XYZ file of C-alpha atoms in Angstrom:
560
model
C 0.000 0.000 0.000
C 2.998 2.726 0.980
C 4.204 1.946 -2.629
C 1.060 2.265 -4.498
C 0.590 5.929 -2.377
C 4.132 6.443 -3.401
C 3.669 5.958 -6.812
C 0.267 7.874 -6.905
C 1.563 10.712 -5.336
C 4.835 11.232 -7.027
C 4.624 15.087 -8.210
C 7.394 16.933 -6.968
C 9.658 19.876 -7.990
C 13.233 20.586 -6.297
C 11.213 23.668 -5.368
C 7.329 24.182 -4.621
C 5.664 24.983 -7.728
C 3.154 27.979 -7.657
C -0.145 27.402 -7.988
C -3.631 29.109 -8.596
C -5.393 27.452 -5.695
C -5.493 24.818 -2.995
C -8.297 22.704 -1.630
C -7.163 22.422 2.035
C -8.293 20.387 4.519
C -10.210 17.757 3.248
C -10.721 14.149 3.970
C -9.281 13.041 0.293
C -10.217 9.821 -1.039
C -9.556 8.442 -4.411
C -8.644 5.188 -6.302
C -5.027 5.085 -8.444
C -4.582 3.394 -11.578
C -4.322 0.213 -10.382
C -7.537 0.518 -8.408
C -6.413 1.088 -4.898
C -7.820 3.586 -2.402
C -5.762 6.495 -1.582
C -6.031 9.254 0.804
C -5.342 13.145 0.689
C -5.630 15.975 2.425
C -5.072 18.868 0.134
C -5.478 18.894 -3.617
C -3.128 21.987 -5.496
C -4.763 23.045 -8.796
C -3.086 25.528 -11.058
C -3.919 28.188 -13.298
C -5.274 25.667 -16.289
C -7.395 23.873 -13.381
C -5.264 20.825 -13.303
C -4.845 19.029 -10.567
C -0.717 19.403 -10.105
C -0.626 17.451 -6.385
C -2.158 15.293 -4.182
C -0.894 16.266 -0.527
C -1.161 12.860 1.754
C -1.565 12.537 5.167
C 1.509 13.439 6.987
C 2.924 15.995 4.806
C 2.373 19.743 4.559
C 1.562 21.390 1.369
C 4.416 23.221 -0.188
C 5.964 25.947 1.230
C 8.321 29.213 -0.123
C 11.715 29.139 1.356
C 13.074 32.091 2.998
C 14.965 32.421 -0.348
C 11.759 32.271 -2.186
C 10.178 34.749 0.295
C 12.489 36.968 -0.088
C 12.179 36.804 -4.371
C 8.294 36.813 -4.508
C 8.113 39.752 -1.574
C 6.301 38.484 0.535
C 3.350 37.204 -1.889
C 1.203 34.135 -1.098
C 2.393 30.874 -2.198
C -1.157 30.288 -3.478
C -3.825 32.744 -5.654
C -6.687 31.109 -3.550
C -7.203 28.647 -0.650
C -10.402 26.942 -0.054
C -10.996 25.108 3.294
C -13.175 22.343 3.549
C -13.547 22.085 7.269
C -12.664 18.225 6.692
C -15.356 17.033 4.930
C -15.038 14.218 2.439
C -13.535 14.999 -1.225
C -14.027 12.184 -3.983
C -13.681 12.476 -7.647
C -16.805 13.627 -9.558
C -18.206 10.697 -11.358
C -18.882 9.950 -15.032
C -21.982 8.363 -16.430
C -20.983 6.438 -19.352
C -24.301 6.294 -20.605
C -26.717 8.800 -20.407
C -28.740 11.540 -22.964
C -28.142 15.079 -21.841
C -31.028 16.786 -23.965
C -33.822 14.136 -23.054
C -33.031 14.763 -19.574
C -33.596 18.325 -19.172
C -36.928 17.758 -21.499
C -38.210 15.288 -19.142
C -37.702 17.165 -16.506
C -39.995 19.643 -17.331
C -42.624 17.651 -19.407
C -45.204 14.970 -17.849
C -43.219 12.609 -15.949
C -45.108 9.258 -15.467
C -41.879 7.551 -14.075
C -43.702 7.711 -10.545
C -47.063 6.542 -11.328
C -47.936 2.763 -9.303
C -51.099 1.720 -11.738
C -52.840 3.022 -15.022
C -55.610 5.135 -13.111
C -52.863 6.967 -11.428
C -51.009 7.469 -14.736
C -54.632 8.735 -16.146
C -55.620 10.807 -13.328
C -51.459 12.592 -13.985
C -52.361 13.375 -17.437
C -55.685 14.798 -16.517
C -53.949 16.701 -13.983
C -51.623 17.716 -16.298
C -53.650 18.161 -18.962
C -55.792 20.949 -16.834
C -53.165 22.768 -15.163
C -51.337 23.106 -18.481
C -54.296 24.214 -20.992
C -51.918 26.155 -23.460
C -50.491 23.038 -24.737
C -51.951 21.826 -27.814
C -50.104 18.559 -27.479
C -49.392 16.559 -24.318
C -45.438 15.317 -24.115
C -43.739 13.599 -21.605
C -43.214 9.963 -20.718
C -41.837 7.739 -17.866
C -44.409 5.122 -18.055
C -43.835 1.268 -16.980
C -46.603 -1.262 -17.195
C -45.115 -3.603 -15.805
C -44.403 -1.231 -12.488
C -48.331 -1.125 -13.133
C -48.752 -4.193 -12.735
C -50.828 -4.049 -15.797
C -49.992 -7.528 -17.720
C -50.275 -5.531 -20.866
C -49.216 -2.640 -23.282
C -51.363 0.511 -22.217
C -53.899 1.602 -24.948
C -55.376 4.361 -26.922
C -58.554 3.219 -25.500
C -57.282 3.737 -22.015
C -56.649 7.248 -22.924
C -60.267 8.403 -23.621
C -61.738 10.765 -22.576
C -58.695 11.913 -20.542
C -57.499 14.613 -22.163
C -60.257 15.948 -24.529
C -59.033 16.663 -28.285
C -55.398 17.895 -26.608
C -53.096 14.332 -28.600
C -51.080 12.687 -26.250
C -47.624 11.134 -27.101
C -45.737 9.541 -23.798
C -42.496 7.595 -24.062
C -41.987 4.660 -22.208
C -39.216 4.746 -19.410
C -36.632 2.976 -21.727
C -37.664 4.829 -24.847
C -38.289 2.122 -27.260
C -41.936 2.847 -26.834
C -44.376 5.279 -26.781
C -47.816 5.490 -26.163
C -50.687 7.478 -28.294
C -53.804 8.154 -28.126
C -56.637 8.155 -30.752
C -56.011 12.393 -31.225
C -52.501 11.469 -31.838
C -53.024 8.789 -34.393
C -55.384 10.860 -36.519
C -52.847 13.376 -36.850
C -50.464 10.849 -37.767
C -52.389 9.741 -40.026
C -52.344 6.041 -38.218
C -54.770 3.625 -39.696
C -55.120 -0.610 -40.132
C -53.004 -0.110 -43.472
C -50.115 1.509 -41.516
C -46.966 -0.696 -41.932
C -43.965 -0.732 -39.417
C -40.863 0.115 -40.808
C -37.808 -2.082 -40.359
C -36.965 -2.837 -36.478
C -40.373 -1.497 -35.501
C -43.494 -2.772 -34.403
C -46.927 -1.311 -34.272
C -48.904 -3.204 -31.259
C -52.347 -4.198 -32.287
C -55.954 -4.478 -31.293
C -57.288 -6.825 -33.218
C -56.567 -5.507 -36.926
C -56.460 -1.991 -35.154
C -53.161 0.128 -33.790
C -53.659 -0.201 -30.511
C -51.993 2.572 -29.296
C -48.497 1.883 -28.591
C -45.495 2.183 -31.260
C -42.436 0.186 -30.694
C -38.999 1.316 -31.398
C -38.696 2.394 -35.523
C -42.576 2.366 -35.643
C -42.411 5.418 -32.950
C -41.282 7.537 -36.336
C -44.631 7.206 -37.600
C -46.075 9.540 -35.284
C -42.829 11.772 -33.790
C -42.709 13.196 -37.260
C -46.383 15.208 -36.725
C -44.938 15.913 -32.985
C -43.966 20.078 -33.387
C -40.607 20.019 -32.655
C -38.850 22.338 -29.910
C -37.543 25.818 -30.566
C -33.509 26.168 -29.793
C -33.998 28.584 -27.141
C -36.313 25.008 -25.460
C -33.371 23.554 -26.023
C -31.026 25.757 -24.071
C -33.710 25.652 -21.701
C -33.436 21.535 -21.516
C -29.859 21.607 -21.345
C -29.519 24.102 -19.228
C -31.799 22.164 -16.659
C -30.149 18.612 -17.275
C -26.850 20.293 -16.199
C -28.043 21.188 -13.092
C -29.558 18.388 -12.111
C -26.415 16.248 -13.195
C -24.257 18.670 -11.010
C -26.208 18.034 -8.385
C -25.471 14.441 -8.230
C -22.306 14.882 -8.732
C -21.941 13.840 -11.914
C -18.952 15.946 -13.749
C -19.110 14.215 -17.262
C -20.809 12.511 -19.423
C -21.259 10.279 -22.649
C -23.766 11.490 -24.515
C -25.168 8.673 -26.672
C -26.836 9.344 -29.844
C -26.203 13.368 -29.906
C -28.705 14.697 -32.953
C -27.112 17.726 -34.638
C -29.657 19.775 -32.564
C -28.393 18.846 -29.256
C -24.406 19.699 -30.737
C -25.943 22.955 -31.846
C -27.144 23.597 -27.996
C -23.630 22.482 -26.843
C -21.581 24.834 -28.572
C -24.270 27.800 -28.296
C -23.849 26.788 -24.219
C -19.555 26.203 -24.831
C -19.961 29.957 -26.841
C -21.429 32.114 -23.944
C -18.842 30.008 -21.611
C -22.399 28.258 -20.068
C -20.962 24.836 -20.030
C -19.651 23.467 -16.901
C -20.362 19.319 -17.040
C -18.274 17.864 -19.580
C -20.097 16.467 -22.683
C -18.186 13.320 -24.341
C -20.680 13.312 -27.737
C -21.466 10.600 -29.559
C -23.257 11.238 -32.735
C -26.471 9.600 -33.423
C -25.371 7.507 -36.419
C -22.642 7.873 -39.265
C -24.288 10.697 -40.857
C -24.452 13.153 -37.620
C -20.968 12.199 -36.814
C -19.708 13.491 -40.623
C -21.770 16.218 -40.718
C -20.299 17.679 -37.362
C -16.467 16.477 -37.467
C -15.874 16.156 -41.396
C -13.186 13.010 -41.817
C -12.768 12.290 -38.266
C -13.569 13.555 -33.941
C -13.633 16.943 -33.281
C -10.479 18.167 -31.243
C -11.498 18.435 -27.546
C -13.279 22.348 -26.890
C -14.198 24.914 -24.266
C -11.235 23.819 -21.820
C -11.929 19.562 -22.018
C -15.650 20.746 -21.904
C -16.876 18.957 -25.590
C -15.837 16.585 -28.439
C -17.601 14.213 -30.258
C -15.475 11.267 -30.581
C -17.509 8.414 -31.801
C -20.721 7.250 -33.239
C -23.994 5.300 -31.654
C -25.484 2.615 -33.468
C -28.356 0.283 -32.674
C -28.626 -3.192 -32.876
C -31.920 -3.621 -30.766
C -34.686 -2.582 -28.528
C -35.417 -2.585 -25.004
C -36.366 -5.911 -22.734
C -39.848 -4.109 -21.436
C -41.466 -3.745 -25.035
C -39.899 -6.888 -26.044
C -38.006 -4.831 -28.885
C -34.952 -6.391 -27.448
C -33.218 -9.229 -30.079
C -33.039 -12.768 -28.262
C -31.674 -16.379 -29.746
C -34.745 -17.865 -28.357
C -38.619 -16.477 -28.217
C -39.389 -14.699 -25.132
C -41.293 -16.964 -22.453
C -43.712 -14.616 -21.986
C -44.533 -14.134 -25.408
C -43.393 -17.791 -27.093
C -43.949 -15.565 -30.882
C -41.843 -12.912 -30.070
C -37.809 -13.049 -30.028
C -37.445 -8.958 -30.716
C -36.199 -7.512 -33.632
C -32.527 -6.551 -35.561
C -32.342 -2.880 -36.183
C -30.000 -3.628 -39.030
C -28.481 -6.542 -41.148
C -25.169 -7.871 -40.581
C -24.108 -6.555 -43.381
C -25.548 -3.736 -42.795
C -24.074 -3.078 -38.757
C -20.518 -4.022 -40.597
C -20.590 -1.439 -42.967
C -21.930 1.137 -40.818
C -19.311 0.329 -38.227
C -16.795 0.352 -40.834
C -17.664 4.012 -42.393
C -17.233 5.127 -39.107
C -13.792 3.128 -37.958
C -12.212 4.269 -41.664
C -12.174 7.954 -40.323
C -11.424 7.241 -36.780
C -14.311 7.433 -35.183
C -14.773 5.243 -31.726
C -18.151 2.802 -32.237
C -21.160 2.457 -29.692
C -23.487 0.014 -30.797
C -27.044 -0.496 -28.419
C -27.333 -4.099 -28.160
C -29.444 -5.851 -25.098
C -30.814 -8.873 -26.868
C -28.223 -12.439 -26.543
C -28.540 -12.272 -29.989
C -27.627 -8.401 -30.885
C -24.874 -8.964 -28.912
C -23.550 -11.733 -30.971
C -24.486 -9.994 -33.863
C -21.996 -7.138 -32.952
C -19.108 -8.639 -31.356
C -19.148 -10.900 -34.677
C -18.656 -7.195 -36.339
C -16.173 -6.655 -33.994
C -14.147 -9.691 -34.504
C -14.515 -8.809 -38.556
C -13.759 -5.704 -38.332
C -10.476 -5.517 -35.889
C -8.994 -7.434 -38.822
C -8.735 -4.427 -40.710
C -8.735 -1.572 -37.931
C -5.945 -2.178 -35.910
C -4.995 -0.658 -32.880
C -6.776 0.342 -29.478
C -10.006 1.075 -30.883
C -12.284 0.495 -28.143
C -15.396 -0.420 -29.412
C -17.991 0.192 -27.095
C -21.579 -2.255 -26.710
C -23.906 -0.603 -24.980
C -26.008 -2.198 -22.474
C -24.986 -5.853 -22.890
C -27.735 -6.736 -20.569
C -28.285 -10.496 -22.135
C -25.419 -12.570 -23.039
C -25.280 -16.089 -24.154
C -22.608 -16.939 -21.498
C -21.056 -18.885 -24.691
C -20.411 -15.240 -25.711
C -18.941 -13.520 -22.396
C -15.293 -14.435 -23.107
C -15.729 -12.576 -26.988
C -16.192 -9.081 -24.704
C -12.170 -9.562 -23.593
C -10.896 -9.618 -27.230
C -10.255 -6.033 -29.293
C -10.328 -3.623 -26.501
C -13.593 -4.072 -26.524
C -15.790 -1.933 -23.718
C -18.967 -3.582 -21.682
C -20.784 -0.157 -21.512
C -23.585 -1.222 -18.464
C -25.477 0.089 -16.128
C -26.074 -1.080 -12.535
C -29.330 0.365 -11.855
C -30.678 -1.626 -14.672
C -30.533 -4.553 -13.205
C -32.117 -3.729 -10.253
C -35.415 -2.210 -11.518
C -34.757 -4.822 -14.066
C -34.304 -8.513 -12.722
C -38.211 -9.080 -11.975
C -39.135 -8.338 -15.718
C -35.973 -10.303 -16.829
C -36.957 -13.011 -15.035
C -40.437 -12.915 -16.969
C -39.226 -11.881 -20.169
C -36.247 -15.374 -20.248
C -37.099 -17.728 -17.642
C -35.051 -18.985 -15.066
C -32.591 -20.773 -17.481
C -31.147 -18.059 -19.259
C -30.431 -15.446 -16.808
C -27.161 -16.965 -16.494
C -25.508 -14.093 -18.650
C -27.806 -11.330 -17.705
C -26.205 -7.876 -15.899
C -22.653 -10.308 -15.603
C -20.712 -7.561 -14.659
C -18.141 -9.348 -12.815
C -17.511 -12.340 -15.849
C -17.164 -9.040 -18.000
C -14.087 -8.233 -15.927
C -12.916 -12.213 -15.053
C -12.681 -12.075 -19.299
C -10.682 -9.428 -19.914
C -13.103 -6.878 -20.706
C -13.080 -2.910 -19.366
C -16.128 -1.884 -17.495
C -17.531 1.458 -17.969
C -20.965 2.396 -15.716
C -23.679 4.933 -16.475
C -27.333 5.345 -15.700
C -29.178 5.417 -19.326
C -30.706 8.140 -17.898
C -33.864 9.485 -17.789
C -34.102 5.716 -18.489
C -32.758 5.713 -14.657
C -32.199 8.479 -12.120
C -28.773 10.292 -13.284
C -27.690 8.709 -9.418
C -24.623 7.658 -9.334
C -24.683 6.575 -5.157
C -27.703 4.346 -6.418
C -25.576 2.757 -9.365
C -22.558 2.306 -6.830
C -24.641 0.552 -4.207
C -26.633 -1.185 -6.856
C -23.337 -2.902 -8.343
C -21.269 -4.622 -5.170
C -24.567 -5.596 -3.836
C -27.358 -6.353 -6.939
C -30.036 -4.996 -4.138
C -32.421 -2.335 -5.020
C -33.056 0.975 -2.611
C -35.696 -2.063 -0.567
C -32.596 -4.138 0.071
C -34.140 -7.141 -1.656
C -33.349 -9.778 -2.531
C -31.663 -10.601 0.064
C -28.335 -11.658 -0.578
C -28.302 -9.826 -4.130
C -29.623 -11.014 -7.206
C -27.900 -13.457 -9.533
C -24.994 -12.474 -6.920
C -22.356 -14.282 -8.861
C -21.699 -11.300 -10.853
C -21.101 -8.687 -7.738
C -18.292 -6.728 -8.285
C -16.222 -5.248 -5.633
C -17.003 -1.609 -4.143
C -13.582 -0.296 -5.668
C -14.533 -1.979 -9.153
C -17.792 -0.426 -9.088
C -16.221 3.059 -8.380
C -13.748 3.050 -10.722
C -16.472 2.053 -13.301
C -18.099 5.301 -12.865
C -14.561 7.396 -12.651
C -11.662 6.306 -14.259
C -13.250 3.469 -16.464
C -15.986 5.435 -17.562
C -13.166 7.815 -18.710
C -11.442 5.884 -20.591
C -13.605 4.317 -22.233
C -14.243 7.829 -24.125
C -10.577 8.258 -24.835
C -10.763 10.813 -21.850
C -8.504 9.151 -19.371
C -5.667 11.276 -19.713
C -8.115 14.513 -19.639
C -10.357 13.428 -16.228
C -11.612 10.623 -13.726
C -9.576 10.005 -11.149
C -7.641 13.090 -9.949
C -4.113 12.289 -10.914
C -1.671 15.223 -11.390
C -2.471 16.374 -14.390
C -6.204 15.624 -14.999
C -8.926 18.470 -14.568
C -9.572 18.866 -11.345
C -13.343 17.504 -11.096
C -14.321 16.834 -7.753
C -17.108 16.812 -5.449
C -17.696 17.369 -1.651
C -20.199 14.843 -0.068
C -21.695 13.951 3.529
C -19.517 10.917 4.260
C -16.923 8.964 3.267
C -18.453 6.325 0.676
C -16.118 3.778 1.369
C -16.810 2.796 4.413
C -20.565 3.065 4.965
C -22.776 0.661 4.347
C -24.851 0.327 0.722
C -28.438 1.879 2.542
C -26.451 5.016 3.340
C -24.231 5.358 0.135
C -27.748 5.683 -1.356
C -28.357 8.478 0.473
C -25.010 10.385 0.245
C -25.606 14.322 -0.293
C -23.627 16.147 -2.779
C -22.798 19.658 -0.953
C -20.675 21.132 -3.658
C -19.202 20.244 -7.357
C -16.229 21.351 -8.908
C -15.384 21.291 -12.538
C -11.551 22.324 -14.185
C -10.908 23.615 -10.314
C -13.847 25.877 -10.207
C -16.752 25.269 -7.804
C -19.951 25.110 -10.095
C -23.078 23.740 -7.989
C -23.310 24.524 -4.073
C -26.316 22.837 -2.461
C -28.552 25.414 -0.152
């Protein structure tokens, strides 16, 4: 251990370097490269807000000889000294999965996410619907039948009457579904002759559209949806940055940024309103060449923005049964999900986007869109050399035949704890007891080799990252059940789980060298909490309390 605190903390000069500011005081906690808890008490950040020393217990921060003194007349050593009265400093954290834009739009549309059964979802509309009588249409989304308890797919039907003429489009929680009602579909022009396009699925009453569109289907009524104005899109942002700031969360991957939500970054990077750090990744080939030209975008705004890779989607979600499985789902024996794209047609998308560089995301949840892309991946690393990182996203199901294919080719298991938790119930529905063996397997993603990067999905999930943590070295939800964890073979460690959401989620955007864990010189992204998160137990790592964040040395959020 003294060598690993040794080797982390190895920044010295034959004479004390200046610097802009010092964090003083603090009860420092962070992990090294190698994954090991170290401890602090000051953190030195210069001018660039780079973190230039780690100051361990035991030592004093650097001092000015009476040489020195003498030189610099009598001037401070440091521009700035904050002092944190010993609370607890941590890294900030890094959700490796999440969509910045949706976020700040949820937050301030109807949010069914809440809502126990289908009258209490209706009687939140109507509420909505009244207190809100300027809007023409209703937006928002959140909803979960099977947290209803509802055995079914809501319906048009079950929407009449509830909102008058006003048409009501609602997303399901995991967005691979959204709910309409009759108002809706007559503006769409929905009828019995309406055909899904390819990797969607229209659900059905009888020869009717029932109401809910699944996945590419969802296009058939989104493009009659008025879209938002940019300054609602400043707005959104604006609103998803605070409420990622205030959970501590100092970066993010954005996955599956449209060219509006790039537009709202750099307006935001412009008037020098960014503070959380955006790691974009452009919804499909196009977006990508359309923003970067032949290749990523150089890192902007101070380490603030750069799109550096694509997202592509293989499948749906497990709750509409959009996700792509070997074998039908048990609880719908005609149903095995659907393939967003061909395998010829993943490859060459894939390889448009390797050729110029970029880094490659591809959704895949289904056991059998994630064979379908790490075959791509194993085709494709024989022409694109190098650390390239590919990224799958989710990789929820897994034939375990498949696990040890996510050690080969850098490639990145992309996951996210919370997922299993609200998960496991439906999983268990959706597969059947024999074929959860590869479901959530964090842990045999790490026994094979591979890199683990966590994230939320949010709105999908809370943008929580205590709740992810907890969630990951114990596979309990917030209730504590089940009781010993479920499927606990694939717990991971509370260190593993941490450095998922800091330094793994880091690198795998390429970013390691920029942020994540607070080595000397990485941007100093930090955050003051409660309590020290390593030692308390996973009920009160849930309930942590982020007091301040600090992004590039430079306090941004202060809870009041």
């Amino acid at each position: 251990m003294r060598r690993s605190l040794i080797a982390f903390f190895a920044f010295a000069l034959s004479t004390p370097a200046f610097a802009d500011g010092i964090i003083d005081n603090v009860n420092g906690i962070a992990l090294d490269s190698r994954g090991q808890v170290v401890h602090f008490k000051a953190l030195l950040i210069d001018k660039e807000g780079r973190v230039t020393r780690l100051v361990p217990p035991g030592e004093e921060p650097p001092k000015l000889s009476r040489k020195e003194l003498k030189k610099n007349a009598g001037k401070p050593l440091y521009d700035w000294r904050a002092d944190m009265g010993g609370k607890t400093l941590i890294p900030g954290f890094i959700d490796a999965h999440g969509h910045v834009t949706e976020l700040g739009f949820r937050a301030g549309a109807l949010d069914l996410s809440d809502t126990k059964s289908l009258d209490e979802a209706k009687a939140k509309i109507a509420a909505y619907v009244a207190a809100n009588p300027e809007k023409r249409w209703i937006l928002g989304g959140g909803w979960n039948q099977e947290q209803w308890g509802l055995g079914r797919f809501p319906t048009a039907a079950d929407l009449e009457g509830v909102a008058g003429d006003h048409p009501i489009w609602l997303s399901r929680a995991d967005g691979h579904a959204s709910w309409a009602n009759a108002a809706a579909m007559r503006e769409a022009g929905i009828t019995a002759a309406s055909v899904a396009p390819a990797g969607g699925r229209i659900e059905k009453a009888g020869s009717q559209p029932s109401g809910v569109f699944v996945d590419a289907a969802q296009s058939l009524v989104e493009k009659v949806v008025p879209q938002p104005l940019p300054k609602e899109r400043d707005a959104a942002f604006l609103t998803a940055q605070q409420i990622l700031l205030g959970y501590g969360v100092t970066a993010v991957a954005d996955m599956g940024t449209t060219l509006d939500d790039w537009l709202t970054y750099r307006r935001m990077g412009d008037i020098g309103a960014l503070r959380v750090r955006v790691m974009s990744y452009g919804l499909g080939v196009e977006t990508a060449i359309r923003v970067g030209g032949k290749g990523p975008t150089p890192w902007l705004y101070g380490d603030h923005l750069r799109m550096g890779g694509v997202k592509l989607y293989a499948d749906g979600a497990l709750g509409s049964r959009g996700a792509w499985l070997k074998q039908p789902y048990s609880d719908a024996p005609g149903q095995r999900g659907a393939g967003f794209l061909t395998d010829t047609q993943l490859q060459n998308s894939m390889s448009r986007a390797a050729m110029d560089g970029w880094q490659v995301a591809v959704h895949a949840i289904g056991d059998k869109a994630n064979e379908e892309v790490l075959d791509a991946i194993d085709v494709l690393s024989q022409t694109y050399k190098g650390d390239r990182r590919w990224r799958v996203e989710h990789a929820q199901i897994v034939d375990p035949a498949d696990l040890p294919r996510f050690g080969r080719n850098t490639t990145i298991a992309s996951m996210q704890p919370t997922h299993e938790t609200s998960d496991r119930l439906m999983a268990e529905a959706r597969l059947g007891p024999q074929r959860l063996a590869g479901a959530y397997a964090w842990k045999s993603m790490l026994a094979n080799g591979s890199k683990l990067a966590f994230g939320s999905d949010f709105p999908v999930e809370r943008p929580d990252p205590f709740a992810g943590w907890a969630s990951a070295f114990t596979r309990q939800g917030a209730d504590g059940l089940p009781p010993g964890g479920w499927q606990p073979q694939e717990i991971v460690t509370r260190e593993q789980a941490w450095w998922a959401f800091t330094g793994g989620a880091a690198y795998a955007g390429f970013a390691e060298g920029k942020f994540g864990s607070l080595q000397p010189g990485q941007r100093a992204d930090f955050i003051i909490v409660d309590r020290d998160p390593t030692i308390v137990n996973a009920g009160d790592l849930r309930r942590t309390v982020v007091q301040q964040t600090w992004v590039g040395g430079e306090k941004v959020f202060e809870r009041k």
